[in-house]
Amino acid sequence: MKAPISWIKEYVDVPADVTTDEITRRLTMTGLKLEAIDSPGAQITGPLVIGRVLTMEPEPQKNGKVINWCTVDVGDANGTGQPQGIVCGAHNFAPGDLVVVILPGGVLPGNFAISERKTYGHLSAGMICSTSELGLPEDDDGIIVLPSDAGEPGQDVRSVLGLDEEIIEFEVNPDRAYGLSLRGIARDLAVSVEGATNFRDPAIRDTPAANDQGHPVVLEDTVGCPVFVARKVTGFDPSAPTPSYISQRLVAAGMRSISLAVDITNYVMLETGRPIHGYDADKLRGAIVVRRARAGETLTTLDGTDRTLSTEDLVVTDDSGIIGLGGVMGGETTEMGESTTSILVESAHWDAVSMFRTGKRHKISSEAGKRNERGVDPTICEAAADRVVELLVAHGGASADPGVTVVGTPPEAPVITVSGDKAALVSGMEISEETAVEALRAVGCDVTGSGTLTVVPPPWRPDLTDAQDTTEEVIRLVGYDKVPSVLPIPPAGRGLTRAQQLRRRFGRAAAAEGFTEIVTFPFVGESDFDALGIPTDDVRRNALRLANPLSNEAPLMTTTVLVGLLRAAARNVGYGASSFGLFETATVTLPTGGVAPILPVDARPSKEEFAALDAALPRQPLHIALVGVGEADASGWWGEGRGVTWADAVEAVRAVADSVGLSVTTRGVEMAPWHPGRCAELSVAGEVVGHAGELHPKVCTALGLPRGSVAAEADLDVLIEHAVHLRPAPTFSTQPLAKEDVALVVDETVAAADVEAALRSGAGDVLESIRLFDVYTGQQVGAGKKSLAFALRFRADDRTLTEKDTSAFRDAAVAAAVAKVGAVQR
């Protein structure tokens, strides 16, 4: 909403020392946010004056264009007092007209400098200006022709055109329709700017009483249109010019000046906020009827568009059929034109919801619709119609018809009950009940009671419907800038939760292993699962589909963190990175098949309803995923480097688990997207937590990663569940270490992890560590067999182990392996 500051001040007295900046600051604090402060002539410099056209000689050119060689009286503005010779290509003026002239040395918007130059065989000294050249809303009629009483030649034209006016542009929220009027802006200024007094409401006026002499109106839908006011003027002069003050204010507000009748309805709409429509009264046939459209009905609106109407549309009809789309746009058949001498003024109140739906349905965005769909004061229909009639009579030579039609009554305002101290409780400010009552009355509310207040909001505030709304009104008028900034005091001894502390520990452990943390989007598509080689029947394909995804190519919530992580790794490879490690901790979404119930919004859900909602939510466990590319150890002058292997991925997860005191066991499995035979299943406390290994060559090719890249993914929720949160300080024995190595032959199908577990169970508590250091297959162990060599390390806390002791422990370990996995010692 654009509003000239002088127009605002016409309705409220503001102290002379209050600047425009202070006005906009206070209005912004109360909800009318400042968008810009502008002046139409800010970019125009130099002599811009009134000129009178003395002569005008048309001269056809070889290119078919006809230019006018004009002499223009610009008074003493050119320093000589002699007429100015100017070439002009427009034809909408004549000798004797007053025009706008910019003389050499002036600069127009766009840094367009004006100089004396030779063109079309003449020395043209200046320019006769159009609205577009001055940066004003464009007028298709060509250059500006001023009213005959605009001033004398040579007079500065800025004040005549309002170019020196300060214009405030506000961002008006949808719930504050009153801000789309000078009436509403001035009222907010009166209650928000210190020293502003004497608000003069332009909608308060004496209006003639309704009688039976007016144009007949029938309301068939009183919900959609509860009030309809009609007034008529006759003897209107359609050629009468629009007064300069009206046209200037319309232009300043961002609207074009069209004709006197249209300009007056727009002017009153901006002034009061009440949209007005005018009909050519001579084209009406019979009574006006407001109803809902019937199936199959059509209307050609003022913009020349043929529209098929919905049965939900409110329409205005007469005996000839539909003549307008109620509250949104009129029809062509009754449009005011150049021959209109009788005008029927319509000032009606329309249901805001119907207006919004009709505008969206027909893709119509009009100034009237913008206000009607937000909610307009239903009690000022008579005043707005009377104001239009007054201006038509004053400037168009019309006579007001004695008939006054008023049908219907405005809807009643809601009655709101609110505690007198609610604003203080909500804001934290010391707002007394007296202050709250004063603030509510300042915006027009009728307030009664004490302790518990009964509030009836004013008719121009349809957004005030409950106690929360009235509380917000009080706080905004007291001042949002006065709300104290108070940080909550955390209870002593509390900090991060156990899960948060462990999660940070996981991240530090992964970073210590040489991986860099990243964050990716959790959205995937079927093509991502295809790239990872995940089978169609894999449970990871059961992903939650989004109703409104950011991209149609990724409409699913991911079930594995690897998708985004591997995409990021491929992007880094594409940028030239050859060796790196990345990791991410993020939740995945695993649907449970539940369907969330639709709950009512008028009451808090019960415990059972909350439980039903929770049951329908998908599981979202926290995962960690890692990817390694290129070299694990860099090459250099010290020698050749070492490429990453599947063991690096396994050890990275081991390090993460070890950071919370857990030990990971592994066993070989086959699972996408890992290479068969180079994929390990990772378990903690007998529970599978994830997988790690070398990526399948086809996956590397599909994603653009080098072959041999490795990856891992593990469920951190399981690690958190079993984690040793406060790890005890490690103890060290001063006794010497005893070493024993064993080689066991087992079937190829037996996992090394199972053999290791058997050895641990047999060796007892003195076993300090066990490590697989060799795997052999060949003729010496037989077909279908493999030899696994383990290094066993024993240490007692209280004594030095003898050779006999260590042999006994070793034999016990071997015996357990023989019994549990069928091992044979080599």
Short mmCIF file of C-alpha atoms in Angstrom, two decimals, residues 592 594-599 605-618:
data_model
loop_
_atom_site.label_atom_id
_atom_site.label_comp_id
_atom_site.label_asym_id
_atom_site.label_seq_id
_atom_site.Cartn_x
_atom_site.Cartn_y
_atom_site.Cartn_z
CA THR A 592 6.10 -48.64 10.20
CA GLY A 594 0.88 -46.82 10.56
CA VAL A 595 -1.66 -44.20 9.45
CA ALA A 596 -1.95 -41.03 11.51
CA PRO A 597 -5.50 -40.23 12.64
CA ILE A 598 -7.10 -36.88 11.69
CA LEU A 599 -7.71 -35.09 14.98
CA PRO A 605 -5.54 -34.26 21.92
CA SER A 606 -6.01 -36.85 24.64
CA LYS A 607 -3.25 -39.23 25.79
CA GLU A 608 -4.77 -41.96 23.65
CA GLU A 609 -4.80 -39.70 20.59
CA PHE A 610 -1.18 -38.70 21.20
CA ALA A 611 -0.31 -42.38 21.48
CA ALA A 612 -2.06 -43.08 18.16
CA LEU A 613 -0.10 -40.28 16.52
CA ASP A 614 3.18 -41.59 17.92
CA ALA A 615 2.36 -45.12 16.76
CA ALA A 616 1.88 -43.88 13.21
CA LEU A 617 5.22 -42.08 13.10
CA PRO A 618 8.03 -43.83 11.22
#
